[in-house]
Every structure is written in structure tokens, then in C-alpha cells.
PDB file of C-alpha atoms in Angstrom:
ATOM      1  CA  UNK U   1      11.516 -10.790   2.831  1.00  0.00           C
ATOM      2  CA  UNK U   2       8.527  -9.075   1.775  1.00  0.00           C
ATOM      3  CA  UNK U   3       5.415 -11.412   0.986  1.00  0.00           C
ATOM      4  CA  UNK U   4       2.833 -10.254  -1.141  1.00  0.00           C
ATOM      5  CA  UNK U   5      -0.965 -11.608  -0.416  1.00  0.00           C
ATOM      6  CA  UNK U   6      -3.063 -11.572  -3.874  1.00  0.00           C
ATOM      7  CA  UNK U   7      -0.956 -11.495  -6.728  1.00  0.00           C
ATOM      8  CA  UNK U   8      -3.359 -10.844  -9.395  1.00  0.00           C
ATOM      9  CA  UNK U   9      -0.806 -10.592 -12.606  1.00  0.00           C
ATOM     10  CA  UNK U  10      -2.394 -13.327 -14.095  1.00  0.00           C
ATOM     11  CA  UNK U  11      -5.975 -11.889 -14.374  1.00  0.00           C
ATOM     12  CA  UNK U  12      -5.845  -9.447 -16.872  1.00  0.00           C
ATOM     13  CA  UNK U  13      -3.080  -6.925 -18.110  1.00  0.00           C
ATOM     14  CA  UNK U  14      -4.012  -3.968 -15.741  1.00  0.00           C
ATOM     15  CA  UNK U  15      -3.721  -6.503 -12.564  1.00  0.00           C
ATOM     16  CA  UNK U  16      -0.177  -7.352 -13.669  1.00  0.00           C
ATOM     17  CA  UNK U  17       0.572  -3.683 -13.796  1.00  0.00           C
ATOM     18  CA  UNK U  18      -1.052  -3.065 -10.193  1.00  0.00           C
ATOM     19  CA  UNK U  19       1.806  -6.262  -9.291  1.00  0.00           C
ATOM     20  CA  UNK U  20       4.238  -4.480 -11.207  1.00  0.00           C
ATOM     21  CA  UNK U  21       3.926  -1.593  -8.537  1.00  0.00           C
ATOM     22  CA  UNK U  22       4.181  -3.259  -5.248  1.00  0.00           C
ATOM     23  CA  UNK U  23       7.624  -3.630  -3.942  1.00  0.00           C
ATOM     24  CA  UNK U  24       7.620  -7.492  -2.688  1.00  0.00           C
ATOM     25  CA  UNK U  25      10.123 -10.490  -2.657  1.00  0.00           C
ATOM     26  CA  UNK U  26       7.674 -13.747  -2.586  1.00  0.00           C
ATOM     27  CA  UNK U  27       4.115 -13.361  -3.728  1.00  0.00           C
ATOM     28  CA  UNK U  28       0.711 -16.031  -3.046  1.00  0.00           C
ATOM     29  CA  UNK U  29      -1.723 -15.972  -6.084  1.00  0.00           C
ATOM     30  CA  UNK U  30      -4.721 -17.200  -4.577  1.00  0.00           C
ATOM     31  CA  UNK U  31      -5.460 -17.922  -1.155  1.00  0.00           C
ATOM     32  CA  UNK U  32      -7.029 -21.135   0.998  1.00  0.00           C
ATOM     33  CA  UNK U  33      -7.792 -22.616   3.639  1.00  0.00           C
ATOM     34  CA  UNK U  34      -5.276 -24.805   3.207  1.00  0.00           C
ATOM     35  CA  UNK U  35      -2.592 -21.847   3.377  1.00  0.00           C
ATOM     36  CA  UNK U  36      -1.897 -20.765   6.581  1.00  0.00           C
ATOM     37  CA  UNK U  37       0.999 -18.358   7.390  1.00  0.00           C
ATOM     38  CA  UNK U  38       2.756 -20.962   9.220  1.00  0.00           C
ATOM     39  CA  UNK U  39       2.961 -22.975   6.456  1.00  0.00           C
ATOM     40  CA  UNK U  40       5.565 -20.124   5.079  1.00  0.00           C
ATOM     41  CA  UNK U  41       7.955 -21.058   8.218  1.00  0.00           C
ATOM     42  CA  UNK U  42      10.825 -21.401   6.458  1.00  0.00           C
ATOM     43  CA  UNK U  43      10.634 -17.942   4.863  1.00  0.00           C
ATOM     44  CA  UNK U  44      12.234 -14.601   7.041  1.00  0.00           C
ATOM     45  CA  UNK U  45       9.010 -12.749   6.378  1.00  0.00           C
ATOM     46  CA  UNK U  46       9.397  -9.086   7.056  1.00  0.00           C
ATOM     47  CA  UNK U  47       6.005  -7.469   5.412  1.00  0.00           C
ATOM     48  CA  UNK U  48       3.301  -8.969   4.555  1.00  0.00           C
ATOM     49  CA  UNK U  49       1.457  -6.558   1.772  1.00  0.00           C
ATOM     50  CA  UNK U  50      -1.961  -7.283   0.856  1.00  0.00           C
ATOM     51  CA  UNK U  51      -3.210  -6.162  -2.492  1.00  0.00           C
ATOM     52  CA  UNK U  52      -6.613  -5.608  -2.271  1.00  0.00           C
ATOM     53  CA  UNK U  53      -7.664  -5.632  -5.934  1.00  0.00           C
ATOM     54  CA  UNK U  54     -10.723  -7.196  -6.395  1.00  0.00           C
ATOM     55  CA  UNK U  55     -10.966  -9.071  -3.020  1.00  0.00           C
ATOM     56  CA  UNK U  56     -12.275  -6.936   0.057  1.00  0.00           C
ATOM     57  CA  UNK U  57     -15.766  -6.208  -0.626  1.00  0.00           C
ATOM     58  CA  UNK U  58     -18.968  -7.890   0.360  1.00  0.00           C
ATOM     59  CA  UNK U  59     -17.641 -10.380   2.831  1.00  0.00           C
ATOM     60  CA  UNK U  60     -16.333 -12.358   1.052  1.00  0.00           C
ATOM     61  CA  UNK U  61     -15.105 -15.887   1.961  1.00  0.00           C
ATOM     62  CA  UNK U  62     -11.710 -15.059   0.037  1.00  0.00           C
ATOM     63  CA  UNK U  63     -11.570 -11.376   1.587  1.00  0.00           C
ATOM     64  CA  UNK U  64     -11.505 -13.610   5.085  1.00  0.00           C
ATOM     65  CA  UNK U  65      -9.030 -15.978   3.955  1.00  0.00           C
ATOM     66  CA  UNK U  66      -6.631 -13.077   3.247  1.00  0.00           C
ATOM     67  CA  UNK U  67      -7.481 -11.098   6.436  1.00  0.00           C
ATOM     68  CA  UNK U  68      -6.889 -14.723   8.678  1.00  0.00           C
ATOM     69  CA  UNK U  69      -3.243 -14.102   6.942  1.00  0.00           C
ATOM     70  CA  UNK U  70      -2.868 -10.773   7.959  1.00  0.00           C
ATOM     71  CA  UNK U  71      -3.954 -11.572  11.436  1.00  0.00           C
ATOM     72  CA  UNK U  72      -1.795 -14.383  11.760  1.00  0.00           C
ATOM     73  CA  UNK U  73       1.497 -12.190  10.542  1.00  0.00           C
ATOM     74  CA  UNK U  74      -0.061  -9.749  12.820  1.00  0.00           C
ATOM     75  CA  UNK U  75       0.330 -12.312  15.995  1.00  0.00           C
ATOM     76  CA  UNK U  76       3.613 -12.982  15.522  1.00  0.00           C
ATOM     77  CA  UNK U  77       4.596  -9.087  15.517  1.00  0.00           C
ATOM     78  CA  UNK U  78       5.131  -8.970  11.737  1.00  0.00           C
ATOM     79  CA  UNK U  79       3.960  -5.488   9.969  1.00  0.00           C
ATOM     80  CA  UNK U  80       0.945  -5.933   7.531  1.00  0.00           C
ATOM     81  CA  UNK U  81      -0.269  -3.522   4.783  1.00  0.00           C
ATOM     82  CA  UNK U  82      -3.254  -3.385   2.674  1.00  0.00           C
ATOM     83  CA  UNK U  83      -2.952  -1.759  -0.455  1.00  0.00           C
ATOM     84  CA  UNK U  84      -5.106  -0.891  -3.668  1.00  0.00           C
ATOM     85  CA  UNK U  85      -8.180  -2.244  -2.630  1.00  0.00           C
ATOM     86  CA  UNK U  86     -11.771  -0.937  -2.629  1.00  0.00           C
ATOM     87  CA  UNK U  87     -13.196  -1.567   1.163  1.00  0.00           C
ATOM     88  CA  UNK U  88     -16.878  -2.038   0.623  1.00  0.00           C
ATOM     89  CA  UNK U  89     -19.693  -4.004   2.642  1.00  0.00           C
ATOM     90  CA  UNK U  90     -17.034  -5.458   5.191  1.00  0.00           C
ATOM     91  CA  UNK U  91     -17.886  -6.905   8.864  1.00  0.00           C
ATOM     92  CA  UNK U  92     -16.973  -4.835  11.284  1.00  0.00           C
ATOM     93  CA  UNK U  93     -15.232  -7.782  13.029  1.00  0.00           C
ATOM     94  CA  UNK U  94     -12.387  -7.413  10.110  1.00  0.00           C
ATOM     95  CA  UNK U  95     -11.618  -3.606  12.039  1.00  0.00           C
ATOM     96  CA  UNK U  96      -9.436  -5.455  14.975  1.00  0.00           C
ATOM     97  CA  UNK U  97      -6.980  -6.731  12.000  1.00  0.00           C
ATOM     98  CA  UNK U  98      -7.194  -3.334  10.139  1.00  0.00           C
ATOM     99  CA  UNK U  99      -6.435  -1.596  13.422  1.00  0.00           C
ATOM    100  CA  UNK U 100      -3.113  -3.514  13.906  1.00  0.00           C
ATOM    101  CA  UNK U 101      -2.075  -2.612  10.129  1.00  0.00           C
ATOM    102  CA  UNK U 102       0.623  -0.492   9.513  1.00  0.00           C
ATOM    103  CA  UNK U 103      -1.075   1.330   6.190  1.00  0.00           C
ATOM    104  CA  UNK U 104      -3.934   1.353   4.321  1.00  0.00           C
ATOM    105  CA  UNK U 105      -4.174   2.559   0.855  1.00  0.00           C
ATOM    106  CA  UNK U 106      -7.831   2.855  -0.652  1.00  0.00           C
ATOM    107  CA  UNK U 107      -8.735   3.684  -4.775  1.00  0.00           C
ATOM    108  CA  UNK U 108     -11.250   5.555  -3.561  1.00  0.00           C
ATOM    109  CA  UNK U 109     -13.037   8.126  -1.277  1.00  0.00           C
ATOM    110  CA  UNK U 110     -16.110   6.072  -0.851  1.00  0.00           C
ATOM    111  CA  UNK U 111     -14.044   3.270   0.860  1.00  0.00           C
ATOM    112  CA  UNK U 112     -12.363   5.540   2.872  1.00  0.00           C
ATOM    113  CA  UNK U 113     -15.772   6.798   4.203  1.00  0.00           C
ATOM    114  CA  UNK U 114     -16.659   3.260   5.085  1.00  0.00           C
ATOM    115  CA  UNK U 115     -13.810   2.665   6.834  1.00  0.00           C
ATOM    116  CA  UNK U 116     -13.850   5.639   8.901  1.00  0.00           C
ATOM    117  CA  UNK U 117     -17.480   4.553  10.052  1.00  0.00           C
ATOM    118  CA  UNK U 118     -15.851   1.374  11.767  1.00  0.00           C
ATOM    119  CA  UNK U 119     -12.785   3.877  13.234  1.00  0.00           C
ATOM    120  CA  UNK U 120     -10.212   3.351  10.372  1.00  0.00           C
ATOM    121  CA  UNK U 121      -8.325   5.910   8.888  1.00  0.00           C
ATOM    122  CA  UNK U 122      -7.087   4.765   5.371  1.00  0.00           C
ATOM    123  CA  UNK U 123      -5.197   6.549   2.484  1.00  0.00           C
ATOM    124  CA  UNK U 124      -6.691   7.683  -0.973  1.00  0.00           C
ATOM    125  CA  UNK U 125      -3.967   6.681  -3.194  1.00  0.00           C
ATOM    126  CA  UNK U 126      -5.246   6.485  -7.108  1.00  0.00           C
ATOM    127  CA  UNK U 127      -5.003   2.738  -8.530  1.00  0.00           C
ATOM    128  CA  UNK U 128      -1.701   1.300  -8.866  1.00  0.00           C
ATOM    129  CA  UNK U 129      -2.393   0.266 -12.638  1.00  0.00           C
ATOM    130  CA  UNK U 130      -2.089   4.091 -13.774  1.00  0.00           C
ATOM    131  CA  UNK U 131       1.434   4.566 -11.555  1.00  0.00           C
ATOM    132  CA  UNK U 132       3.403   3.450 -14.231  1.00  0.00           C
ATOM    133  CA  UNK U 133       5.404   5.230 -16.993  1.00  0.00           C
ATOM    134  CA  UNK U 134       3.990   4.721 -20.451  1.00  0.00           C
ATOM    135  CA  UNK U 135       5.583   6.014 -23.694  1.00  0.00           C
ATOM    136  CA  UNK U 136       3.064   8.896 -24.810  1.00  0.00           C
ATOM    137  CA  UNK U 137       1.208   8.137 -28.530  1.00  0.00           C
ATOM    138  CA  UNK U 138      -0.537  10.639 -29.985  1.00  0.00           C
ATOM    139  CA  UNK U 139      -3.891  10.374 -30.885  1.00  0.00           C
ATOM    140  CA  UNK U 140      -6.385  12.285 -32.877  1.00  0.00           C
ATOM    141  CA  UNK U 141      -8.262  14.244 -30.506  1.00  0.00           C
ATOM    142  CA  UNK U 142     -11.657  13.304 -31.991  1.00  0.00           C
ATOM    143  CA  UNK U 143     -10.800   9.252 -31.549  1.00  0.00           C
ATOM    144  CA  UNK U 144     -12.587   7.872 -29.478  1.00  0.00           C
ATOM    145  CA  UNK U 145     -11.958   4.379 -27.446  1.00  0.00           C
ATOM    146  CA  UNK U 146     -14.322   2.099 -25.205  1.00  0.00           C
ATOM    147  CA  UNK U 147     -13.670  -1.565 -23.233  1.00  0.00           C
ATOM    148  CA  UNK U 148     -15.317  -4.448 -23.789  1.00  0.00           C
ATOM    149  CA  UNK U 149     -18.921  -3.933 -21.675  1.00  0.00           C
ATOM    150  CA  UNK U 150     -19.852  -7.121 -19.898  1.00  0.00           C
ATOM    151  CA  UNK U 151     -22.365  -8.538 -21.637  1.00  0.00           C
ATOM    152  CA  UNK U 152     -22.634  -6.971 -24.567  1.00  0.00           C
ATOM    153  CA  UNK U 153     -23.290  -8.309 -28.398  1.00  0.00           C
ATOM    154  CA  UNK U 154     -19.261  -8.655 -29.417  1.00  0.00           C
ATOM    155  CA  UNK U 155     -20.078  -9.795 -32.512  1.00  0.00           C
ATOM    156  CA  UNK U 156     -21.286  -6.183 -33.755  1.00  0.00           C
ATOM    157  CA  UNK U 157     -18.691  -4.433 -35.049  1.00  0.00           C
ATOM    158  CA  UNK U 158     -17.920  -1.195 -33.364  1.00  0.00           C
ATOM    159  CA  UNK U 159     -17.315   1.779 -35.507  1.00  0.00           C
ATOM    160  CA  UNK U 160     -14.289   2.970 -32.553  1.00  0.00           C
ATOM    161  CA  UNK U 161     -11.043   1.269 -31.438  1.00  0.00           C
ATOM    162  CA  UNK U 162     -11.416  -1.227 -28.668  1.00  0.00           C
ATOM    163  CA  UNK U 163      -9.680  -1.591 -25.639  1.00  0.00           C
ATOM    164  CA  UNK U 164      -8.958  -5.163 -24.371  1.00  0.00           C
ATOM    165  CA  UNK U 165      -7.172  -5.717 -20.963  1.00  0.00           C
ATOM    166  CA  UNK U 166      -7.411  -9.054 -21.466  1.00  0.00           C
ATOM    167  CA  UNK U 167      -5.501  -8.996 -24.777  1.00  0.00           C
ATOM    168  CA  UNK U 168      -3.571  -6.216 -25.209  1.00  0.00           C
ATOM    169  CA  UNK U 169      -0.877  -4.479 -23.455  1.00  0.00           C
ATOM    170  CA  UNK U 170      -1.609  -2.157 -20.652  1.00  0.00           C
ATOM    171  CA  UNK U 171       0.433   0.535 -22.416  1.00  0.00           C
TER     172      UNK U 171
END
């Protein structure tokens, strides 16, 4: 049974689809200290995958909490994978769990740099939210679309389409 670490489906539409694309049998939303791999005893654990969406930057306490997992599935000879994650402003401490992983994906080429600097060789794989098949729509060529900026004035209208991922589909 695979276990995925971070299920972030309920965040916003493009996490879901990131969730969407991870192979997995039993999945932990949120982690704490409270949860402790043991705790998942009665469970034949064969993975553990951690999606790294949002999570493993700036050493953070909930970056920790997940790694604590991984290195406890580690002990016990389980394989562990990180995937779609940005790695930025991590202790070097974390490298003796990253070490003992059996793949790392990275979104991007700046956390594969920093992860190199600490002697660990990740993959550049794009973000799992664009890996999915989408019916194409055609669009004027001249339309233009935007997100919602953090904060900005929403109540001015906007003379383009807006893009929601919190409301609308990720299609």
C-alpha cells in the first residue's frame, strides 16, 4: 500500500490536480506531531510518497513533521519519495533523510541547485498540476487572462477574464 504524505486536494483546484497525479492507495492531509508512522501499524505500507507542494521551504516546522515521517518509514527499510516540491532554505540536517530517498522530483532548477550544494541529486520534473489531459478550447488569440494577485483591490472590475483556482475548474 502506497501512502501519500501531504494531500493537498483540498486547497485549491490546481493542488487537487497535483493529487490527481500521484499514484497512491492511503493519503494524510495534514501532518502532526501527534502522527507518527507507527501510528499507521496496521497498514502494509509499501511507499511512502511525499508531495512536496507548498511544504519544504524555509524550515519549516511542518516541512520537519513530514521529513520525521519519511525518516521513520526510512528506519524500518520502507522506500520514500519526494515529489513536486520546491526545496528552498532547508537545514542541511534534512540531507541524511534525502540521502536514504529513493527519488526526488523538483519544479524547478533553482531547487535542484540547492540541493546539489548539500550533495543531493534531484530530478527537474515540471509541476504535476499541468500533467494532466485537458480538452483544448479555443481562444481568441488577442484574449488575454490573469489570477487573482494577492492583495489586490477585487472590487475593481477587470476589463480581462479571470482565473480563479479557488473557484473554478482546473481545466
Amino acid at each position: 500500500m502506497k501512502l501519500l504524505l501531504n494531500d493537498t486536494c483540498k486547497y485549491h483546484h490546481g493542488s487537487a490536480e497535483v493529487v490527481r497525479n500521484i499514484d497512491f492507495d492511503l493519503a494524510l492531509e495534514a501532518p502532526s506531531n501527534s502522527i507518527k508512522f507507527s501510528s499507521l501499524a496496521g497498514e502494509k505500507i509499501t511507499c511512502v510518497i511525499l508531495n512536496g507542494e507548498g511544504t519544504l521551504h524555509h524550515d519549516s516546522s511542518i516541512a520537519h513533521q513530514w521529513l520525521s515521517i519519511l525518516k521513520e518509514a526510512q528506519a524500518k527499510g520502507i522506500p520514500t519519495i519526494i515529489l513536486n516540491t520546491v526545496w528552498q532554505q532547508m537545514h542541511k540536517s534534512t540531507a541524511k533523510i534525502l540521502e536514504r530517498c529513493e527519488r526526488i522530483e523538483v519544479r524547478e532548477i533553482l531547487s535542484q541547485h540547492e540541493l546539489r550544494r548539500i550533495g543531493i541529486e534531484a530530478h527537474v520534473i515540471p509541476d504535476r498540476s499541468i500533467r494532466t489531459d485537458v480538452e483544448i478550447t479555443p481562444y481568441d488569440y488577442q484574449q488575454i487572462y490573469y489570477g487573482q494577485p494577492f492583495n489586490a483591490n477585487l472590487t475593481t472590475p477587470s476589463q480581462y477574464p479571470e482565473i480563479n483556482i479557488f473557484s473554478q475548474s482546473w481545466n
